[in-house]
C-alpha cells in the first residue's frame, strides 16, 4: 500500500515539468519523492504497529503508581489501589482501599450490621454473595469471586462507587467458608483482608429468630410477603406474635453445635487480621461501631440503619413452651441464655 502511494506522488509531480534547469529540478523531485516516500512508509508502519503501541500506552497508564508516603508503614500490606475493569475511579483512583469480610452466622444481626456499615459513604459491603451456590462450588470459584469483589468489579444494590475506602461483603460460616478454609485463609493473608467476626452471645435467642424466620417463609405474616428484616415497629410486632416451640430433646445438642462452629471458625482464621464483635454489644451501645471504623481505618462518621429489631424484651415472651425450655437449661452451662434481656 505504501508503495502505491509513493508512485502516485512521483507521477503527479512529473506531469508538469518546468523547462528550466532540468538536472536541478530532477534532483529536487527525487529528493522530494524520497522524503515523501519515507514519510508515507513510516505512517504505514506506525499503523500496523498501532495495536502494540496502544497496548504499551495502556500498561503505562494502568501501572502508574499511587503514593502512600504519608501512610503508617505497618498498614501498607492492608491497602491496595484497585483499577476496576467496569468503571473509572476518577478523582479517587489514588485513594487507598481496604478489603474486609464479615464472617457470621444466619440470624446474628449481620444484615443489620451491614446496613449500618453501608451508611458510611466510603464503605461498599456487597451482601451475602456466597449464598449463590456456583460462586462457592470450589476453591477456585471462591477466589475468583473474591478477586472481582475486591477489584470493585462486583455490582450489587449495595455497592458504591469510585470513592470507596473499604470494600467487602458478608459470609456465613456454612457457605463454603469452613469447607475451604485453607485456601481462603491463605488468600486473606496474602491480600491483607481484614476479618470482622460477628457472633451472637445468646444462642437461644438466635434459635428463636431462626425458627420464626423459617416459619414466616411459608406463613408470610406481613400481608402475604415473607420478610427476614423489617423497617417498622408495627411489622416487628406482627412477626413477633408468632411464638415458636423449641424441641427440648435436641436443645442442648443444637446449642453446643452452634458454639462449636463459632470456635472452629475463630481457630481457622486466627492467623488473619481480625476483630470479634458481638451483636448484643452493638445493640446495647452503638458507639461500639467506632471500633469497627478504627479497625478499617475509616474516617469517623455516624452510622444508621432503618432496620428494626423483631424480638424485644424478655425471652419467655417469645417461646411457646417456655417452661420446658427453662427446665431443660436450668443448671446447665446455657442457663445464662434464659435471663439475658435486650
Ligand atoms: C505486535 O503486534 C503483532 C500483531 O498485532 C504481534 O504479532 C507482535 O508480537 C506484537 N509485538 C509485540 C512486541 O508485542
Ligand atoms: C470449579 O467450578 C467451576 C464452575 O463454577 C468449574 O468450571 C471449574 O472447572 C471447577 N474447578 C475445579 C478445580 O474443580
Ligand atoms: C470518602 O468519600 C468522599 C466522597 O465520595 C471522598 O471525597 C473521600 O476522599 C473518601 N475518603 C476516603 C478515605 O477515601
Ligand atoms: C398491609 O397492607 C395494608 C394496606 O394495603 C397496610 O395499610 C398495612 O400497613 C400493611 N401491613 C403490613 C404489616 O405491612
Ligand atoms: C424432637 O426431636 C426428636 C429427634 O429428632 C424427635 O424424635 C421428636 O419427635 C421431636 N419432638 C417434637 C415435639 O417435635
Ligand atoms: C491464635 O491461637 C493461638 C493458640 O492456638 C493463640 O495463642 C493466639 O493468641 C491466637 N492468635 C490470635 C491472633 O488470636
Ligand atoms: C425458670 O424456672 C425456675 C425454676 O426451675 C424458676 O424459678 C424461674 O422463675 C423460671 N424462670 C422464668 C423466667 O420463668
Coordinates of C-alpha atoms and ligand atoms in Angstrom, one line a residue:
X1 CA 0.0 0.0 0.0
X2 CA 2.8 2.4 0.9
X3 CA 4.4 1.7 -2.5
X4 CA 1.3 2.7 -4.4
X5 CA 1.1 6.0 -2.7
X6 CA 4.8 6.7 -3.3
X7 CA 4.5 6.1 -7.1
X8 CA 1.4 8.1 -7.3
X9 CA 3.1 11.0 -5.6
X10 CA 6.0 10.7 -8.1
X11 CA 3.8 10.6 -11.2
X12 CA 1.7 13.6 -10.2
X13 CA 4.8 15.7 -9.7
X14 CA 6.3 14.6 -13.1
X15 CA 3.2 15.5 -15.0
X16 CA 4.1 19.2 -15.4
X17 CA 7.9 19.5 -15.7
X18 CA 9.1 23.2 -16.0
X19 CA 11.5 23.7 -18.8
X20 CA 14.4 25.5 -16.9
X21 CA 17.4 23.6 -15.4
X22 CA 16.1 20.1 -15.7
X23 CA 19.1 18.5 -13.8
X24 CA 18.5 20.6 -10.7
X25 CA 14.8 20.1 -11.0
X26 CA 15.2 16.3 -11.3
X27 CA 17.3 16.3 -8.2
X28 CA 14.7 18.3 -6.3
X29 CA 12.0 16.0 -7.5
X30 CA 14.0 12.8 -6.5
X31 CA 14.8 14.3 -3.1
X32 CA 11.2 15.3 -2.5
X33 CA 9.9 11.9 -3.7
X34 CA 12.4 10.2 -1.3
X35 CA 11.3 12.3 1.7
X36 CA 7.6 12.0 0.9
X37 CA 8.0 8.2 0.4
X38 CA 9.8 7.7 3.7
X39 CA 7.1 9.8 5.4
X40 CA 4.3 7.7 3.9
X41 CA 6.0 4.4 4.7
X42 CA 6.6 5.5 8.3
X43 CA 2.9 6.2 8.6
X44 CA 2.0 2.8 7.2
X45 CA 4.4 1.1 9.6
X46 CA 3.0 3.1 12.5
X47 CA -0.5 1.9 11.6
X48 CA 0.4 -1.8 11.6
X49 CA 2.0 -1.5 15.0
X50 CA -0.7 0.6 16.4
X51 CA -2.1 -2.3 18.4
X52 CA 1.2 -2.9 20.1
X53 CA 1.7 0.8 20.8
X54 CA -1.7 1.3 22.3
X55 CA -1.1 -1.7 24.5
X56 CA 2.1 -0.2 25.8
X57 CA 0.3 3.1 26.4
X58 CA -2.4 1.4 28.4
X59 CA 0.0 -0.5 30.5
X60 CA 1.8 2.7 31.3
X61 CA -1.5 4.3 32.5
X62 CA -2.6 1.2 34.5
X63 CA 0.7 0.9 36.3
X64 CA 1.2 4.5 37.2
X65 CA 1.8 4.0 40.9
X66 CA -0.2 5.7 43.7
X67 CA 1.8 7.0 46.6
X68 CA 1.3 6.1 50.2
X69 CA 4.2 8.1 51.7
X70 CA 2.1 9.6 54.5
X71 CA 0.7 6.2 55.5
X72 CA 1.7 4.3 58.6
X73 CA 4.2 1.7 57.2
X74 CA 2.5 -1.2 59.1
X75 CA -0.7 -0.5 57.1
X76 CA 0.8 -0.9 53.7
X77 CA 0.0 -4.7 53.4
X78 CA -3.6 -3.9 54.1
X79 CA -4.3 -1.4 51.4
X80 CA -4.5 -1.5 47.6
X81 CA -5.3 0.7 44.7
X82 CA -7.8 -1.2 42.6
X83 CA -8.2 -0.5 38.9
X84 CA -11.7 -1.7 38.2
X85 CA -12.4 -3.0 34.7
X86 CA -16.0 -1.8 34.8
X87 CA -15.7 1.8 35.6
X88 CA -13.2 4.6 36.4
X89 CA -12.4 5.6 40.0
X90 CA -11.9 9.1 38.6
X91 CA -10.7 11.6 41.2
X92 CA -10.4 8.8 43.8
X93 CA -8.2 6.5 41.8
X94 CA -5.4 7.0 44.3
X95 CA -7.5 6.6 47.4
X96 CA -6.3 3.5 49.3
X97 CA -8.9 0.7 49.6
X98 CA -9.0 -1.9 52.3
X99 CA -10.5 -5.3 51.9
X100 CA -12.7 -6.8 54.6
X101 CA -15.1 -9.7 55.1
X102 CA -17.8 -10.1 57.8
X103 CA -17.8 -13.7 59.0
X104 CA -21.0 -14.6 60.7
X105 CA -23.9 -17.0 61.1
X106 CA -27.5 -16.6 59.9
X107 CA -29.8 -14.6 62.3
X108 CA -26.9 -13.0 64.2
X109 CA -27.5 -9.4 63.2
X110 CA -25.2 -9.3 60.2
X111 CA -27.8 -7.9 57.9
X112 CA -28.4 -5.0 60.3
X113 CA -24.7 -4.6 60.9
X114 CA -24.1 -4.4 57.2
X115 CA -26.7 -1.7 56.6
X116 CA -25.0 0.3 59.4
X117 CA -21.6 -0.1 57.7
X118 CA -23.0 0.7 54.3
X119 CA -24.4 4.0 55.6
X120 CA -20.8 5.2 55.7
X121 CA -20.0 7.0 52.4
X122 CA -16.7 5.2 51.9
X123 CA -17.9 1.6 52.6
X124 CA -19.1 -0.9 50.0
X125 CA -20.3 -4.1 51.5
X126 CA -21.9 -6.3 48.9
X127 CA -24.2 -8.5 50.9
X128 CA -24.2 -12.3 51.2
X129 CA -22.6 -13.0 47.9
X130 CA -21.8 -16.7 48.6
X131 CA -25.5 -17.6 49.2
X132 CA -25.3 -18.2 45.4
X133 CA -24.1 -21.8 45.0
X134 CA -22.0 -21.7 41.9
X135 CA -19.8 -19.0 43.4
X136 CA -18.7 -21.4 46.2
X137 CA -18.6 -24.6 44.1
X138 CA -14.9 -25.0 44.7
X139 CA -11.9 -23.1 46.0
X140 CA -11.1 -21.5 42.6
X141 CA -14.6 -20.2 42.0
X142 CA -14.4 -18.7 45.5
X143 CA -11.1 -17.0 44.9
X144 CA -12.3 -15.7 41.6
X145 CA -15.3 -14.1 43.2
X146 CA -13.1 -12.6 45.9
X147 CA -10.9 -11.0 43.2
X148 CA -13.9 -9.5 41.5
X149 CA -15.3 -8.1 44.7
X150 CA -12.0 -6.6 45.9
X151 CA -11.3 -5.1 42.5
X152 CA -14.6 -3.2 42.9
X153 CA -16.0 -5.0 39.8
X154 CA -18.8 -6.8 41.7
X155 CA -22.1 -5.0 41.3
X156 CA -25.0 -5.2 43.8
X157 CA -27.5 -2.7 45.0
X158 CA -25.3 -2.1 48.0
X159 CA -22.1 -1.5 46.0
X160 CA -20.8 2.1 45.8
X161 CA -18.5 3.8 43.5
X162 CA -15.2 5.3 43.0
X163 CA -14.6 6.8 46.5
X164 CA -14.9 3.6 48.4
X165 CA -12.1 3.2 51.0
X166 CA -13.2 -0.3 52.3
X167 CA -14.8 -3.0 50.2
X168 CA -16.2 -6.3 51.4
X169 CA -19.2 -8.5 51.9
X170 CA -20.7 -10.8 54.5
X171 CA -20.1 -14.5 54.6
X172 CA -21.9 -17.2 56.6
X173 CA -19.8 -20.0 58.1
X174 CA -21.9 -22.6 56.2
X175 CA -21.3 -21.1 52.8
X176 CA -18.1 -22.8 51.9
X177 CA -16.1 -20.8 54.3
X178 CA -15.2 -23.6 56.7
X179 CA -15.0 -26.2 54.0
X180 CA -12.3 -24.3 52.0
X181 CA -10.8 -22.5 55.0
X182 CA -7.2 -23.4 54.0
X183 CA -7.3 -21.6 50.6
X184 CA -9.3 -18.7 52.0
X185 CA -7.0 -18.1 55.0
X186 CA -4.1 -18.2 52.6
X187 CA -5.8 -15.7 50.3
X188 CA -6.8 -13.4 53.2
X189 CA -3.3 -13.3 54.5
X190 CA -1.7 -12.8 51.1
X191 CA -4.1 -9.9 50.2
X192 CA -4.3 -8.4 53.7
X193 CA -8.1 -8.9 54.1
X194 CA -9.4 -7.7 57.5
X195 CA -11.9 -10.1 59.1
X196 CA -14.8 -8.9 61.2
X197 CA -16.3 -11.8 63.2
X198 CA -19.9 -11.1 64.1
X199 CA -21.4 -13.5 66.6
X200 CA -24.3 -13.7 68.9
X201 CA -23.7 -14.4 72.6
X202 CA -27.2 -15.6 73.3
X203 CA -27.6 -18.6 71.0
X204 CA -31.1 -19.4 72.4
X205 CA -32.3 -16.1 71.1
X206 CA -30.7 -16.9 67.8
X207 CA -32.6 -20.1 67.7
X208 CA -35.9 -18.2 68.3
X209 CA -35.0 -16.0 65.4
X210 CA -34.2 -18.9 63.1
X211 CA -37.4 -20.8 63.9
X212 CA -39.6 -17.7 63.5
X213 CA -37.9 -16.7 60.2
X214 CA -38.3 -20.2 58.8
X215 CA -42.0 -20.2 59.9
X216 CA -42.5 -16.9 58.1
X217 CA -41.1 -18.4 54.9
X218 CA -44.5 -20.1 54.4
X219 CA -46.7 -18.3 56.8
X220 CA -45.9 -14.9 55.3
X221 CA -47.3 -12.9 58.1
X222 CA -46.8 -9.4 56.6
X223 CA -49.6 -9.1 54.1
X224 CA -48.6 -12.3 52.3
X225 CA -44.9 -11.4 51.9
X226 CA -42.0 -13.1 53.7
X227 CA -39.6 -10.7 55.3
X228 CA -36.4 -11.5 57.1
X229 CA -35.8 -7.9 58.2
X230 CA -38.3 -5.2 58.9
X231 CA -38.3 -1.4 58.9
X232 CA -41.1 -0.5 61.3
X233 CA -42.2 -1.4 64.9
X234 CA -45.6 -2.4 63.5
X235 CA -44.1 -5.0 61.2
X236 CA -41.7 -6.2 64.0
X237 CA -44.7 -6.6 66.3
X238 CA -46.6 -8.7 63.7
X239 CA -43.7 -11.0 63.2
X240 CA -43.0 -11.3 67.0
X241 CA -46.6 -12.5 67.6
X242 CA -45.6 -15.9 66.4
X243 CA -44.0 -17.9 69.2
X244 CA -42.0 -20.9 68.2
X245 CA -41.9 -24.2 70.1
X246 CA -38.4 -25.4 70.7
X247 CA -37.7 -29.1 70.7
X248 CA -36.1 -29.6 74.0
X249 CA -34.8 -33.1 73.2
X250 CA -32.2 -31.6 70.9
X251 CA -31.8 -28.2 72.5
X252 CA -28.5 -28.7 74.3
X253 CA -27.0 -30.6 71.3
X254 CA -28.0 -27.8 69.0
X255 CA -26.7 -25.0 71.2
X256 CA -23.4 -26.9 71.6
X257 CA -23.2 -27.3 67.8
X258 CA -23.6 -23.6 67.2
X259 CA -20.9 -22.8 69.8
X260 CA -18.5 -25.3 68.3
X261 CA -18.8 -23.8 64.8
X262 CA -18.0 -20.3 66.1
X263 CA -14.9 -21.6 68.0
X264 CA -13.9 -23.6 64.9
X265 CA -14.1 -20.5 62.7
X266 CA -12.1 -18.5 65.2
X267 CA -9.4 -21.2 65.2
X268 CA -9.1 -21.5 61.5
X269 CA -9.0 -17.7 60.9
X270 CA -6.8 -17.0 63.9
X271 CA -3.8 -16.0 61.7
X272 CA -5.7 -13.3 59.8
X273 CA -6.0 -9.7 60.9
X274 CA -9.3 -9.8 62.7
X275 CA -11.7 -8.4 65.3
X276 CA -14.5 -10.1 67.1
X277 CA -17.9 -8.3 67.6
X278 CA -20.9 -9.4 69.4
X279 CA -24.4 -8.5 68.3
X280 CA -25.5 -7.8 71.9
X281 CA -22.7 -5.3 72.4
X282 CA -23.7 -3.3 69.4
X283 CA -27.4 -3.4 70.4
X284 CA -26.6 -2.1 73.8
X285 CA -24.2 0.5 72.6
X286 CA -23.9 1.6 69.0
X287 CA -20.8 3.5 69.9
X288 CA -19.1 0.1 69.6
X289 CA -19.1 0.7 65.9
X290 CA -16.4 3.3 66.3
X291 CA -14.1 0.3 66.9
X292 CA -15.0 -1.1 63.5
X293 CA -14.3 2.2 61.8
X294 CA -11.0 2.3 63.5
X295 CA -10.2 -1.3 62.6
X296 CA -10.9 -0.4 58.9
X297 CA -9.1 3.0 59.4
X298 CA -12.1 4.8 58.0
X299 CA -13.0 8.4 58.8
X300 CA -15.4 8.5 61.8
X301 CA -19.0 9.1 60.9
X302 CA -22.4 8.5 62.3
X303 CA -23.9 5.3 61.1
X304 CA -27.6 4.5 60.8
X305 CA -29.9 1.7 59.7
X306 CA -33.6 1.6 59.1
X307 CA -33.9 -1.9 60.3
X308 CA -35.9 -2.6 63.4
X309 CA -35.3 -5.4 65.9
X310 CA -38.0 -8.0 65.8
X311 CA -37.8 -9.9 69.2
X312 CA -37.6 -7.4 72.1
X313 CA -37.9 -7.8 75.8
X314 CA -37.7 -11.0 77.9
X315 CA -37.2 -14.2 76.1
X316 CA -40.1 -16.1 77.9
X317 CA -42.5 -13.9 75.9
X318 CA -41.2 -15.4 72.6
X319 CA -41.2 -19.1 73.3
X320 CA -44.3 -21.2 73.3
X321 CA -43.0 -24.0 75.6
X322 CA -41.1 -21.7 77.9
X323 CA -41.4 -23.8 81.0
X324 CA -39.9 -26.9 79.2
X325 CA -37.1 -24.8 77.9
X326 CA -36.5 -23.2 81.3
X327 CA -36.4 -26.6 82.9
X328 CA -34.1 -28.1 80.3
X329 CA -31.5 -25.3 80.5
X330 CA -31.6 -24.6 84.3
X331 CA -28.4 -25.8 85.9
X332 CA -26.5 -26.2 82.6
X333 CA -23.8 -24.0 81.0
X334 CA -26.5 -22.4 79.0
X335 CA -28.7 -21.2 81.9
X336 CA -27.5 -17.7 81.2
X337 CA -29.3 -17.6 77.9
X338 CA -32.7 -17.7 79.8
X339 CA -32.1 -14.4 81.5
X340 CA -30.4 -12.0 79.2
X341 CA -32.9 -9.4 78.1
X342 CA -32.4 -6.7 75.5
Ligands
LIG1 C1 2.8 -6.6 17.8 O1 1.6 -7.0 17.3 C2 1.7 -8.1 16.4 C3 0.3 -8.4 15.9 O2 -0.6 -7.4 16.3 C4 2.3 -9.3 17.1 O3 2.4 -10.4 16.2 C5 3.6 -8.9 17.7 O4 4.1 -10.0 18.5 C6 3.5 -7.7 18.6 N1 4.8 -7.3 19.1 C7 5.0 -7.1 20.4 C8 6.4 -6.6 20.7 O5 4.1 -7.2 21.2
LIG2 C1 -14.7 -25.1 39.8 O1 -16.1 -24.9 39.4 C2 -16.2 -24.3 38.1 C3 -17.6 -24.0 37.9 O2 -18.1 -23.0 38.7 C4 -15.6 -25.2 37.1 O3 -15.7 -24.6 35.8 C5 -14.2 -25.5 37.4 O4 -13.6 -26.4 36.5 C6 -14.0 -26.0 38.8 N1 -12.6 -26.1 39.1 C7 -12.1 -27.2 39.8 C8 -10.6 -27.1 40.1 O5 -12.8 -28.1 40.1
LIG3 C1 -14.8 9.2 51.0 O1 -15.7 9.7 50.1 C2 -15.6 11.0 49.8 C3 -16.8 11.4 48.9 O2 -17.0 10.5 47.9 C4 -14.3 11.3 49.2 O3 -14.2 12.7 48.9 C5 -13.2 10.9 50.2 O4 -11.9 11.1 49.7 C6 -13.4 9.5 50.6 N1 -12.5 9.1 51.7 C7 -11.6 8.2 51.6 C8 -10.8 7.9 52.8 O5 -11.4 7.5 50.6
LIG4 C1 -50.9 -4.4 54.8 O1 -51.5 -3.6 53.8 C2 -52.3 -2.5 54.3 C3 -53.0 -1.9 53.1 O2 -52.5 -2.4 51.9 C4 -51.4 -1.5 55.0 O3 -52.2 -0.5 55.5 C5 -50.7 -2.2 56.1 O4 -49.8 -1.3 56.7 C6 -49.9 -3.5 55.7 N1 -49.5 -4.2 56.8 C7 -48.2 -4.6 56.9 C8 -47.9 -5.3 58.2 O5 -47.4 -4.4 56.0
LIG5 C1 -37.8 -33.6 68.8 O1 -36.8 -34.2 68.1 C2 -36.7 -35.6 68.2 C3 -35.4 -36.1 67.5 O2 -35.4 -35.6 66.2 C4 -37.9 -36.3 67.6 O3 -37.8 -37.7 67.8 C5 -39.1 -35.7 68.4 O4 -40.3 -36.2 67.8 C6 -39.2 -34.2 68.4 N1 -40.2 -33.7 69.3 C7 -41.1 -32.9 68.9 C8 -42.1 -32.5 69.9 O5 -41.2 -32.5 67.7
LIG6 C1 -4.2 -17.9 67.8 O1 -4.2 -19.1 68.5 C2 -3.1 -19.3 69.4 C3 -3.3 -20.6 70.1 O2 -3.9 -21.5 69.3 C4 -3.2 -18.2 70.5 O3 -2.1 -18.3 71.3 C5 -3.1 -16.8 69.8 O4 -3.3 -15.8 70.7 C6 -4.2 -16.7 68.7 N1 -3.9 -15.5 68.0 C7 -4.9 -14.7 67.8 C8 -4.5 -13.5 67.0 O5 -6.0 -14.8 68.2
LIG7 C1 -37.4 -20.9 85.4 O1 -37.5 -22.0 86.3 C2 -37.1 -21.7 87.6 C3 -37.3 -23.0 88.4 O2 -36.6 -24.0 87.9 C4 -38.0 -20.6 88.2 O3 -37.5 -20.3 89.5 C5 -37.8 -19.4 87.3 O4 -38.7 -18.4 87.7 C6 -38.2 -19.7 85.8 N1 -37.9 -18.6 85.1 C7 -38.8 -18.0 84.3 C8 -38.3 -16.7 83.6 O5 -39.9 -18.4 84.1

